[in-house]
Amino acid sequence: MGRDRPGVSSDRRGHLEDTDDDGSLEDEELSLPPDFEWLEELSEGDDVDGDLAVAADSVEKRTYAETARMFKLRRNLDQLDCFHRQKEHDVQKAREKLRICRENIESLLEQRENLEREIEQQKAANNSVAVFRMRAQHKLLCKQLHTEEELEGHVNTELKQQELELSELEVELGKFSPLRQEVQREEKLFQVRKAQKAATRLQQERKVSQNRQLMMKHLRDKQLTMLKEEETERQKNIDEAQRSRKITAKFLKQTIKWMQQQQAEKERQNREVMEKRTQAVKSLKSNIAATQESLQIQQSRAKANAQKKEQQQKQLRESLQAQGINSFRHMYQQKQQEEMKQKQEEFEESQKSKKLEIVAKLLQEEQLLKSRRSQALLPKPSATDRFLSLQKAREKLLFYLDPIPPTPSEERTIVRLREFTDSSSASASSDLEDLQEMEDTLQQEVDQQSLADSLAEPEFSGLWDQNCKMPLGEKTTLMQTDAKQKEANVVTEKPNTTAKKVHLKEKKGPAFISKPDVILFKDYEVGKTYKKKVVLTNISYTVNHCKLLRVCSQIKDFITVNFEPPGSLSTGMSCELQVIFQPMINEDLEGQIQFASAVGPFSVPVRCTTKKCNVKVDSLYIDFGSHVVGQTISRTITLTNKGALATLFSLDTSTCLSPETSHVQMPSRLSANTCPETSSPNTTSNNHTSSATMEAEEIQPKQQSEELSEASQTEQLVSEASVTSPEDKPQDCLSTDTQIDQTPSDCSDIQLGNVRDGEIGPFESIKLEIIFTPTIPGESKLDFCIKFSDTRCKPIPIQVKGVAVSIPVWVVQPNIDLKICMFDRLYQDTVTIQSRASTALKLTFKVCPEMRKHIEILPKSGFIQAQSSFNAQLKFIPRHSLSNDAKELFDSDTGVLEVPMTVQVAGQVQPVHFTVHAVITSSDLQFDQTKVDFGFCSIHESVRSTVRLTNLSMLPQEFGFMNVPEFVEVQPNDGFGTLLPQETLEIDLIFSAKVTKEYQFQLTCKSGINRDFLLSCRAVGVCPPLKLSHSVVQFGATAVGDCSTALLYLSHHKTDRNQSKQPAAPAVKDPAVSVVPRWFSFAPPEDADISICPSAGHLLPGERCVVQVTFRPRLRDQDIKEEAMRRLQRAKLLQEAELKRNIQAKQEAIRVESSKGKRTSASSKDNKKPDDPNTDKLPESPDAADIQPGSEQYEEAKAFLLSSFSQCYREYTVPCIVSDGDLTKEDKHLQPAWSHFNTVYLKLRCPAVQPPLMVISNNRQNVMDFHQVAVGNKVIKELTVQNISKEYLKLRSSALDIQGHFSLVNALRSIRPGGTHTLLLAFSPTQGKKYCDKLQLHSQIMTLEVTLCGEGIEPAVTSSHSGGLLDFGWVLEKESTSQVVTLQNSSLVAVGFSVLLASVSPSKLQGGVDKVAVLLDRYTDSQPTVGTQNYNGQSVFSVVPADGSIAPGQSQNITVTFLPDHPSAYYSDKLTIELTNKTTLCAMDLKGAASSHNTYLLGGDPLTVPIESLLITSHPPLTVESEEMEGPSIPLLLTLRASYSAGVLTPAVRELQVGCIRSAQTSKKNGEFSWDNVASLQQLGFSVEPTKGSVEAGTRHTITITWVPHQGYKPHEVVQMCVPLTVKGDEMHVYKVTLMALVSMTAG
């Protein structure tokens, strides 16, 4: 970095020499630090700027370069000052850091000196420990001091470096001081030049404003001239209209007569409608009466059914109770099933109704489409055209009969007409009723307003069809605009015009004039600041003064005026003021700055205008003239933007139609009889109207232009309606003043150039090109408009016109269709050329290069005579290379070929074109496989293989198999037939081997055009080693659901020729070889009704085995699902038919009640209501995959198929695959090698008939599932069978397992045809496992097998209380408390339970024997199971509920209540919960205590027995805790035993608990206790904690008593002390507590 610095300094110095002439910086060279490398870039940039300044030629460029250099130098100098400030900050920071470091060093030196003195003192004191510690501190201080000194040196070095860099930077700043002064001078000059430039611009803007005012004046003059011309033209039109009005008077009488006839016809129709409505009301009354009678009958029938149903339920309930079944549960389950079934039926009905609604909707839409097609084919005018023609004719008649401006209501009517015109263009065909309603409404409004002035409505369009009101409206609009401008000027100048008389002279106008007259801020931008200087000059005849009053409210937020009052000004003197404009909104502003003078106030107008775009074109009408078809002509128009705002433009040819061209665009097929009177006047006035529009475009208001456009569109629709309507043709053709000579063609011949959109900048011009390429003779027109992105710019309409002249030679058939052609086949056609020229012309046929290999025209050239025709021959041979030769003309996917051909005519610019069309197709026949392999075929059997032959052509083709070998047969029709286009036919090839050898041959298929298609075939004839006893098995007629069995033998030959080893050369190998064992395997078809046992096995040579074949016919799932779909479809069709009848009935009723006018529209709207998808929507049919086995639809379809099953016959061919040999002993774990050529085939013929017996219950399934049953329970279910045959059936059943758990409860009997029989089946499991058994019902014809299954479930019930003690605590007598035990059933079945109490159990010992036993037994702490009971004989413990059942996954709460009737501490009982299988879930000991007061005391040694007396006395027995004992105190013994072991004495600790019962009966809620004579206890070593306290209600307080032997205690001495304990509650009790303490030497 140091080496780079001199270069940087040198470059900078060279730059400064160029910019400063004194050269004061050439003396010394200094290197800059790395932070100033940016100066190098500055030097390079300044050199470039200097070179540009020297090389500049003009003063403006040099001034610009100097200005840019000034700003760049100012920026660089500011950066240099910033660096200087940064360096100064760094130096100050380094100095502060150095100061702190030196202070730290001084502090450390002072600490070290102090520490050395202390070390000397400790050495003198011989304190070695302190010396060592202080030496360590001294060492640490020395280390820190060394670190600080190093840091001081580093900081000092850094400070010097920073000071050096600061000095260098200050030197550099000194070098740049001349440059800084120069920059300051240039900045001052720049500000001066800027002010001069602003003044110059102000002068230029004033000149531009003056020029614009002159232009506006010239434009006004031009407009006045144009208005005069329009007034003359308007007067001519009015005269012509008056003449036409006289002609119209002749037809008024006929029109009035026609209107009277129409009114009479309407009245007649109204009378008919009223008669129909009267009849409908009468029929409605009769229907209501009939409906009421039917409702009464239905209500009585419903009551009878309800009573019958109640009786049936009562009988069923009684029968269930007699059988021991819970009737309520059974009825509830049955009710739930019925509700679910009803909901399902309702859902199905709703689905069916929705399906019918959908079908009805589709049918209605189809009918609507058919009606629309039929209406479209009818050649009648559209509703829109008729309505527009009617309304337009009405407006014209009213205008010419009374030429006054339309009233507001009529204007609203016209607006509604235009809105309806726009909307009806898209929906006129579908809203015919709305159209009639609106037409009647408009007719009523117009008739009410104009009936008094007009006579009738004409039925034709007269010569007054052209709109003559538009020029008058334009003139009126212009006059109103000028009047408004004049009024505005008068209002603006009114406060400024004053009249003063000074020295007998009168001065009119303001006393001061401003220069400029109007302060104009033009084309301003928001966010910028604009300043203007205004000079006020005294033009009065006396000395005057000027004072600023205010700025008007419109501009006061944006205008600031800097004005110093100049004092008195003589005549001709002036003063200056500065106006500052700071725009904040983008809008045009106008206002005034008001001043006061001696002669009166005056003001200076201020106008602020935004940037706008003013776009114009040089021509609005382009006429190409007449040109021959084939030429290309172009014209250009210039689009100019005279405003200061750029805008985007686009050319739109779809939405802009000018009024002049809308009447000229007639249909191309207009005949000579068609009346053109509507378009003729407009055609004659095209040029005049277009010129007027061109001049008035700039001043015409936007609303007027929109009205002109809408009126022109309306007139165009009316004119088209008048041409197409067959009813208006005779009347329109009455006027034949003008006639159209040429029919205008489509505007596709006129196209726009490449520039169709873009951006036009301010004061720019763009050329737009329009190209005319005529292709069809006739007149072509194109109307387009230029649209702009700026909404303030109105679209500019452009009209283009051109005439094409036809060519003399043409092709009679321009499109030659060769239809469908095949490859490599010749097709020919004739090309006819017609000429209308008067001379002979030479013709040359040209074929495109890519089609010359396929198409040829003969002759290639020739001469066509005048007014004659010329025929040429077209030959077409499509080659296979067509797709490569003509990729653009031929579509290889569809085969469509379209070839454009050209006929060049000598002397004619435009060639004659015609097109050859053809569809090219192939003639191939394709097999789905190129080679057929029949495989290994037995010499005793035939093998069939199926191939598919497809016709790839679009034409039908004949085929036939020729030269077929004798061992092959081709079917059907022996291999001959016809294939339709794209048709595929299956052909069976049957091969029958004659000998054991290999066959290879080809079959030839020949098409009708003699094309050969070969098919290669291969087969091997073999002889299998195994043989079946019967190759064909014929089963007897077997009922569906039954089975038939056949037995046959499979034997192994003793000799094995093994032809499969060498099938091609059997003579080479010895025919008699060693015989080996064989493995075999049968492969029956999938989803077949047969089964083979054994399906595989092993045979030794000469051995045979029995093969059992079983045929079990059944219905296929696909057939059942199809039948279910048919039944659903049938139900859907019935719903559709019902819905269709309902809709027809509604439509018929609506048609009867309908009437014309508003009633007609209302009925039409009501008639549309059935089309609502919400009401006519039918449910969709489910898919076959959605119908699952076991569902209701599935089982119903299955039952229907079984009942309607007649007979079915099927044949199966089952292959038996045989192995090549046996397995060796070493390879027994491997699979044998199978050979296809050893296969033996078995043919089975299986007839199936209808079953006579069918299950109709259990959802028609042959499986009776008892589901899960709790062990120990018994469930009985019913199975109902029906005889669907025509004979009596005698039933017998198979024996069930004797030790099983299924049983048949009732007996079997015979069933008559159509009868039923119900079997009762029971299931009682004894273990938790699954059970399955089969029950066979035998009849004369079939055996019906029913599968019985069920599962035994062990009950899994848990209790929230695991057992043991359930303590209820203390309660007041005759109060209760409860606890809840929750049982949770986690099994899958319901489980019953019962709750037993020992006190009420039958096994309870009577007479208090258990209590006597306790008394006689040795006294212990145990308590009997059943303790104290209530005196009233009721159990003190009660349980709710005592028994019940718990549902699967549910829980049951059992509430145990404790209710004592007298005080006792020994209430107890035992509660046992048992399940239905007699297993005990849990056993709990219940315990509780009762007191007569709210306080009690627990603890101490027992003084009484735990049972009460056998005799019931009036007073309860004496207990320790009883508060009812006689005497002033209650005794209590408390024994404390301290242990002494291994010289350690353990104190004795006992506890007492004082409790308080929570109850609402007692007045005092809390309890208190206190000890007396505590000091004496402490002398003997007893300590009580606490000595007193309080007990909250519902809680217990523990008292801890500790004994420690006191001094002087003798061993084996018993210390005894009696202390009173007072317990206060609702009553006070004193307990006499005896404390007895001793030391136990044996205690652990």
GROMACS .gro file of C-alpha atoms in nm, residues 470-756:
model
  287
  470MET     CA    1  -7.774   1.608  -3.471
  471PRO     CA    2  -7.654   1.925  -3.654
  472LEU     CA    3  -7.906   2.131  -3.457
  473GLY     CA    4  -7.777   1.980  -3.134
  474GLU     CA    5  -7.420   2.055  -3.231
  475LYS     CA    6  -7.504   2.417  -3.305
  476THR     CA    7  -7.695   2.453  -2.981
  477THR     CA    8  -7.406   2.302  -2.787
  478LEU     CA    9  -7.155   2.538  -2.948
  479MET     CA   10  -7.375   2.842  -2.883
  480GLN     CA   11  -7.418   2.740  -2.521
  481THR     CA   12  -7.042   2.692  -2.483
  482ASP     CA   13  -6.969   3.039  -2.623
  483ALA     CA   14  -7.232   3.194  -2.400
  484LYS     CA   15  -7.083   3.031  -2.092
  485GLN     CA   16  -6.734   3.152  -2.183
  486LYS     CA   17  -6.864   3.509  -2.227
  487GLU     CA   18  -7.046   3.497  -1.895
  488ALA     CA   19  -6.733   3.371  -1.725
  489ASN     CA   20  -6.529   3.654  -1.871
  490VAL     CA   21  -6.787   3.910  -1.757
  491VAL     CA   22  -6.789   3.767  -1.405
  492THR     CA   23  -6.407   3.758  -1.393
  493GLU     CA   24  -6.363   4.118  -1.507
  494LYS     CA   25  -6.651   4.259  -1.307
  495PRO     CA   26  -6.459   4.325  -0.981
  496ASN     CA   27  -6.166   4.466  -1.177
  497THR     CA   28  -6.364   4.728  -1.374
  498THR     CA   29  -6.402   5.046  -1.180
  499ALA     CA   30  -6.463   5.398  -1.285
  500LYS     CA   31  -6.279   5.685  -1.111
  501LYS     CA   32  -6.285   6.052  -1.193
  502VAL     CA   33  -5.951   6.219  -1.132
  503HIS     CA   34  -5.905   6.583  -1.233
  504LEU     CA   35  -6.215   6.570  -1.449
  505LYS     CA   36  -6.081   6.261  -1.626
  506GLU     CA   37  -6.239   5.920  -1.606
  507LYS     CA   38  -6.025   5.607  -1.625
  508LYS     CA   39  -6.209   5.284  -1.695
  509GLY     CA   40  -6.051   4.957  -1.582
  510PRO     CA   41  -5.792   4.871  -1.317
  511ALA     CA   42  -5.536   5.122  -1.191
  512PHE     CA   43  -5.250   4.875  -1.236
  513ILE     CA   44  -5.167   4.636  -1.511
  514SER     CA   45  -4.953   4.329  -1.466
  515LYS     CA   46  -4.689   4.194  -1.694
  516PRO     CA   47  -4.765   3.923  -1.777
  517ASP     CA   48  -5.140   3.975  -1.782
  518VAL     CA   49  -5.206   3.622  -1.657
  519ILE     CA   50  -4.962   3.439  -1.433
  520LEU     CA   51  -4.949   3.105  -1.610
  521PHE     CA   52  -4.779   2.792  -1.473
  522LYS     CA   53  -4.810   2.555  -1.764
  523ASP     CA   54  -4.735   2.184  -1.768
  524TYR     CA   55  -4.630   2.170  -1.407
  525GLU     CA   56  -4.526   1.859  -1.217
  526VAL     CA   57  -4.623   1.778  -0.859
  527GLY     CA   58  -4.337   1.810  -0.615
  528LYS     CA   59  -4.142   2.080  -0.798
  529THR     CA   60  -4.125   2.452  -0.721
  530TYR     CA   61  -4.191   2.720  -0.982
  531LYS     CA   62  -4.113   3.090  -0.950
  532LYS     CA   63  -4.229   3.380  -1.167
  533LYS     CA   64  -4.159   3.748  -1.159
  534VAL     CA   65  -4.451   3.986  -1.211
  535VAL     CA   66  -4.425   4.360  -1.281
  536LEU     CA   67  -4.714   4.586  -1.176
  537THR     CA   68  -4.734   4.924  -1.358
  538ASN     CA   69  -4.940   5.224  -1.249
  539ILE     CA   70  -5.154   5.327  -1.548
  540SER     CA   71  -5.382   5.564  -1.360
  541TYR     CA   72  -5.370   5.942  -1.400
  542THR     CA   73  -5.246   6.009  -1.049
  543VAL     CA   74  -4.997   5.896  -0.790
  544ASN     CA   75  -5.108   5.562  -0.657
  545HIS     CA   76  -4.995   5.291  -0.418
  546CYS     CA   77  -5.031   4.913  -0.425
  547LYS     CA   78  -5.102   4.672  -0.137
  548LEU     CA   79  -5.136   4.292  -0.137
  549LEU     CA   80  -5.472   4.185   0.004
  550ARG     CA   81  -5.503   3.807  -0.030
  551VAL     CA   82  -5.479   3.505  -0.253
  552CYS     CA   83  -5.810   3.343  -0.341
  553SER     CA   84  -5.911   3.027  -0.158
  554GLN     CA   85  -5.875   2.802  -0.465
  555ILE     CA   86  -5.498   2.847  -0.487
  556LYS     CA   87  -5.392   2.982  -0.149
  557ASP     CA   88  -5.251   2.641  -0.043
  558PHE     CA   89  -5.015   2.631  -0.342
  559ILE     CA   90  -4.925   2.995  -0.421
  560THR     CA   91  -4.684   3.209  -0.218
  561VAL     CA   92  -4.636   3.581  -0.303
  562ASN     CA   93  -4.317   3.767  -0.209
  563PHE     CA   94  -4.416   4.132  -0.230
  564GLU     CA   95  -4.276   4.439  -0.057
  565PRO     CA   96  -4.506   4.744  -0.081
  566PRO     CA   97  -4.316   5.007  -0.287
  567GLY     CA   98  -4.496   5.306  -0.145
  568SER     CA   99  -4.638   5.578  -0.373
  569LEU     CA  100  -4.591   5.524  -0.743
  570SER     CA  101  -4.626   5.788  -1.009
  571THR     CA  102  -4.797   5.727  -1.334
  572GLY     CA  103  -4.597   5.483  -1.545
  573MET     CA  104  -4.389   5.358  -1.250
  574SER     CA  105  -4.379   4.989  -1.172
  575CYS     CA  106  -4.295   4.748  -0.890
  576GLU     CA  107  -4.203   4.383  -0.883
  577LEU     CA  108  -4.330   4.082  -0.696
  578GLN     CA  109  -4.238   3.713  -0.699
  579VAL     CA  110  -4.498   3.436  -0.721
  580ILE     CA  111  -4.389   3.090  -0.602
  581PHE     CA  112  -4.599   2.791  -0.703
  582GLN     CA  113  -4.555   2.460  -0.516
  583PRO     CA  114  -4.808   2.212  -0.661
  584MET     CA  115  -4.923   1.923  -0.444
  585ILE     CA  116  -5.213   1.790  -0.653
  586ASN     CA  117  -5.228   1.710  -1.022
  587GLU     CA  118  -5.526   1.927  -1.119
  588ASP     CA  119  -5.586   2.247  -1.314
  589LEU     CA  120  -5.611   2.550  -1.086
  590GLU     CA  121  -5.744   2.898  -1.146
  591GLY     CA  122  -5.758   3.193  -0.911
  592GLN     CA  123  -5.663   3.550  -0.845
  593ILE     CA  124  -5.418   3.754  -0.642
  594GLN     CA  125  -5.608   4.053  -0.510
  595PHE     CA  126  -5.449   4.395  -0.450
  596ALA     CA  127  -5.573   4.728  -0.317
  597SER     CA  128  -5.492   5.070  -0.460
  598ALA     CA  129  -5.599   5.426  -0.399
  599VAL     CA  130  -5.856   5.414  -0.675
  600GLY     CA  131  -5.994   5.069  -0.588
  601PRO     CA  132  -5.909   4.698  -0.573
  602PHE     CA  133  -5.778   4.502  -0.865
  603SER     CA  134  -5.656   4.146  -0.917
  604VAL     CA  135  -5.408   3.949  -1.122
  605PRO     CA  136  -5.540   3.618  -1.258
  606VAL     CA  137  -5.338   3.300  -1.196
  607ARG     CA  138  -5.379   2.987  -1.401
  608CYS     CA  139  -5.202   2.657  -1.337
  609THR     CA  140  -5.239   2.381  -1.591
  610THR     CA  141  -5.113   2.022  -1.576
  611LYS     CA  142  -4.953   1.832  -1.857
  612LYS     CA  143  -5.208   1.714  -2.110
  613CYS     CA  144  -5.203   1.532  -2.436
  614ASN     CA  145  -5.378   1.680  -2.742
  615VAL     CA  146  -5.390   1.414  -3.013
  616LYS     CA  147  -5.515   1.475  -3.369
  617VAL     CA  148  -5.500   1.305  -3.706
  618ASP     CA  149  -5.458   1.470  -4.045
  619SER     CA  150  -5.750   1.281  -4.204
  620LEU     CA  151  -6.059   1.103  -4.076
  621TYR     CA  152  -6.162   0.951  -4.411
  622ILE     CA  153  -5.947   0.752  -4.656
  623ASP     CA  154  -6.072   0.652  -4.999
  624PHE     CA  155  -5.850   0.408  -5.192
  625GLY     CA  156  -6.061   0.431  -5.508
  626SER     CA  157  -6.103   0.140  -5.752
  627HIS     CA  158  -5.836  -0.133  -5.785
  628VAL     CA  159  -5.814  -0.474  -5.945
  629VAL     CA  160  -5.829  -0.783  -5.725
  630GLY     CA  161  -5.477  -0.889  -5.627
  631GLN     CA  162  -5.313  -0.547  -5.607
  632THR     CA  163  -5.176  -0.400  -5.283
  633ILE     CA  164  -5.217  -0.027  -5.207
  634SER     CA  165  -5.115   0.153  -4.887
  635ARG     CA  166  -5.203   0.490  -4.738
  636THR     CA  167  -5.072   0.662  -4.428
  637ILE     CA  168  -5.230   0.890  -4.172
  638THR     CA  169  -5.034   1.105  -3.930
  639LEU     CA  170  -5.112   1.094  -3.560
  640THR     CA  171  -4.982   1.410  -3.387
  641ASN     CA  172  -4.963   1.487  -3.016
  642LYS     CA  173  -4.963   1.864  -2.961
  643GLY     CA  174  -4.965   1.832  -2.583
  644ALA     CA  175  -4.684   1.798  -2.329
  645LEU     CA  176  -4.799   1.460  -2.191
  646ALA     CA  177  -4.719   1.128  -2.352
  647THR     CA  178  -4.989   0.862  -2.389
  648LEU     CA  179  -5.036   0.507  -2.518
  649PHE     CA  180  -5.251   0.449  -2.824
  650SER     CA  181  -5.403   0.142  -2.986
  651LEU     CA  182  -5.607   0.078  -3.298
  652ASP     CA  183  -5.941  -0.092  -3.228
  653THR     CA  184  -6.146  -0.230  -3.517
  654SER     CA  185  -6.419  -0.398  -3.307
  655THR     CA  186  -6.597  -0.133  -3.104
  656CYS     CA  187  -6.593   0.191  -3.306
  657LEU     CA  188  -6.859   0.237  -3.575
  658SER     CA  189  -6.911   0.582  -3.718
  659PRO     CA  190  -7.262   0.703  -3.801
  660GLU     CA  191  -7.177   0.742  -4.168
  661THR     CA  192  -7.076   0.381  -4.230
  662SER     CA  193  -7.337   0.204  -4.022
  663HIS     CA  194  -7.605   0.243  -4.289
  664VAL     CA  195  -7.386   0.153  -4.583
  665GLN     CA  196  -7.281  -0.193  -4.463
  666MET     CA  197  -7.566  -0.394  -4.619
  667PRO     CA  198  -7.563  -0.774  -4.655
  668SER     CA  199  -7.376  -0.900  -4.960
  669ARG     CA  200  -7.674  -1.107  -5.079
  670LEU     CA  201  -7.908  -0.807  -5.114
  671SER     CA  202  -8.125  -0.862  -5.421
  672ALA     CA  203  -8.269  -0.606  -5.660
  673ASN     CA  204  -8.607  -0.624  -5.488
  674THR     CA  205  -8.461  -0.515  -5.154
  675CYS     CA  206  -8.540  -0.155  -5.073
  676PRO     CA  207  -8.226   0.055  -5.009
  677GLU     CA  208  -8.398   0.379  -4.921
  678THR     CA  209  -8.264   0.381  -4.565
  679SER     CA  210  -7.902   0.363  -4.671
  680SER     CA  211  -7.925   0.586  -4.979
  681PRO     CA  212  -7.955   0.927  -4.810
  682ASN     CA  213  -7.675   0.845  -4.576
  683THR     CA  214  -7.458   0.736  -4.866
  684THR     CA  215  -7.511   1.063  -5.048
  685SER     CA  216  -7.421   1.265  -4.742
  686ASN     CA  217  -7.111   1.072  -4.638
  687ASN     CA  218  -6.856   1.328  -4.753
  688HIS     CA  219  -7.037   1.628  -4.614
  689THR     CA  220  -7.100   1.472  -4.273
  690SER     CA  221  -6.743   1.340  -4.241
  691SER     CA  222  -6.598   1.683  -4.311
  692ALA     CA  223  -6.822   1.838  -4.049
  693THR     CA  224  -6.724   1.574  -3.799
  694MET     CA  225  -6.354   1.636  -3.872
  695GLU     CA  226  -6.377   2.004  -3.782
  696ALA     CA  227  -6.611   1.972  -3.485
  697GLU     CA  228  -6.427   1.683  -3.316
  698GLU     CA  229  -6.222   1.905  -3.088
  699ILE     CA  230  -6.512   2.107  -2.944
  700GLN     CA  231  -6.783   1.841  -2.935
  701PRO     CA  232  -6.862   1.731  -2.576
  702LYS     CA  233  -6.810   1.375  -2.470
  703GLN     CA  234  -7.175   1.309  -2.392
  704GLN     CA  235  -7.283   1.425  -2.737
  705SER     CA  236  -7.033   1.193  -2.907
  706GLU     CA  237  -7.160   0.900  -2.703
  707GLU     CA  238  -7.520   0.982  -2.799
  708LEU     CA  239  -7.423   1.003  -3.166
  709SER     CA  240  -7.255   0.663  -3.144
  710GLU     CA  241  -7.553   0.503  -2.973
  711ALA     CA  242  -7.799   0.663  -3.215
  712SER     CA  243  -7.596   0.539  -3.512
  713GLN     CA  244  -7.593   0.185  -3.374
  714THR     CA  245  -7.970   0.201  -3.320
  715GLU     CA  246  -8.029   0.324  -3.674
  716GLN     CA  247  -7.806   0.048  -3.808
  717LEU     CA  248  -8.008  -0.217  -3.626
  718VAL     CA  249  -8.332  -0.063  -3.755
  719SER     CA  250  -8.203  -0.060  -4.112
  720GLU     CA  251  -8.089  -0.423  -4.090
  721ALA     CA  252  -8.426  -0.519  -3.945
  722SER     CA  253  -8.603  -0.344  -4.228
  723VAL     CA  254  -8.393  -0.537  -4.482
  724THR     CA  255  -8.429  -0.880  -4.322
  725SER     CA  256  -8.792  -0.856  -4.212
  726PRO     CA  257  -9.028  -0.999  -4.474
  727GLU     CA  258  -9.319  -0.798  -4.339
  728ASP     CA  259  -9.154  -0.460  -4.394
  729LYS     CA  260  -9.025  -0.518  -4.749
  730PRO     CA  261  -9.334  -0.407  -4.942
  731GLN     CA  262  -9.368  -0.087  -4.743
  732ASP     CA  263  -8.998  -0.001  -4.754
  733CYS     CA  264  -8.989  -0.037  -5.129
  734LEU     CA  265  -9.246   0.238  -5.184
  735SER     CA  266  -8.970   0.496  -5.215
  736THR     CA  267  -8.739   0.434  -5.509
  737ASP     CA  268  -8.553   0.764  -5.534
  738THR     CA  269  -8.206   0.614  -5.493
  739GLN     CA  270  -8.050   0.278  -5.573
  740ILE     CA  271  -7.727   0.103  -5.468
  741ASP     CA  272  -7.510  -0.002  -5.759
  742GLN     CA  273  -7.246  -0.202  -5.574
  743THR     CA  274  -7.266  -0.433  -5.278
  744PRO     CA  275  -6.997  -0.368  -5.020
  745SER     CA  276  -6.781  -0.666  -4.928
  746ASP     CA  277  -6.622  -0.768  -4.603
  747CYS     CA  278  -6.364  -0.537  -4.456
  748SER     CA  279  -6.103  -0.815  -4.434
  749ASP     CA  280  -5.941  -0.680  -4.754
  750ILE     CA  281  -5.846  -0.362  -4.568
  751GLN     CA  282  -5.588  -0.420  -4.299
  752LEU     CA  283  -5.389  -0.209  -4.062
  753GLY     CA  284  -5.012  -0.185  -4.081
  754ASN     CA  285  -4.755  -0.319  -3.837
  755VAL     CA  286  -4.788  -0.020  -3.605
  756ARG     CA  287  -5.112  -0.089  -3.417
   0.00000   0.00000   0.00000
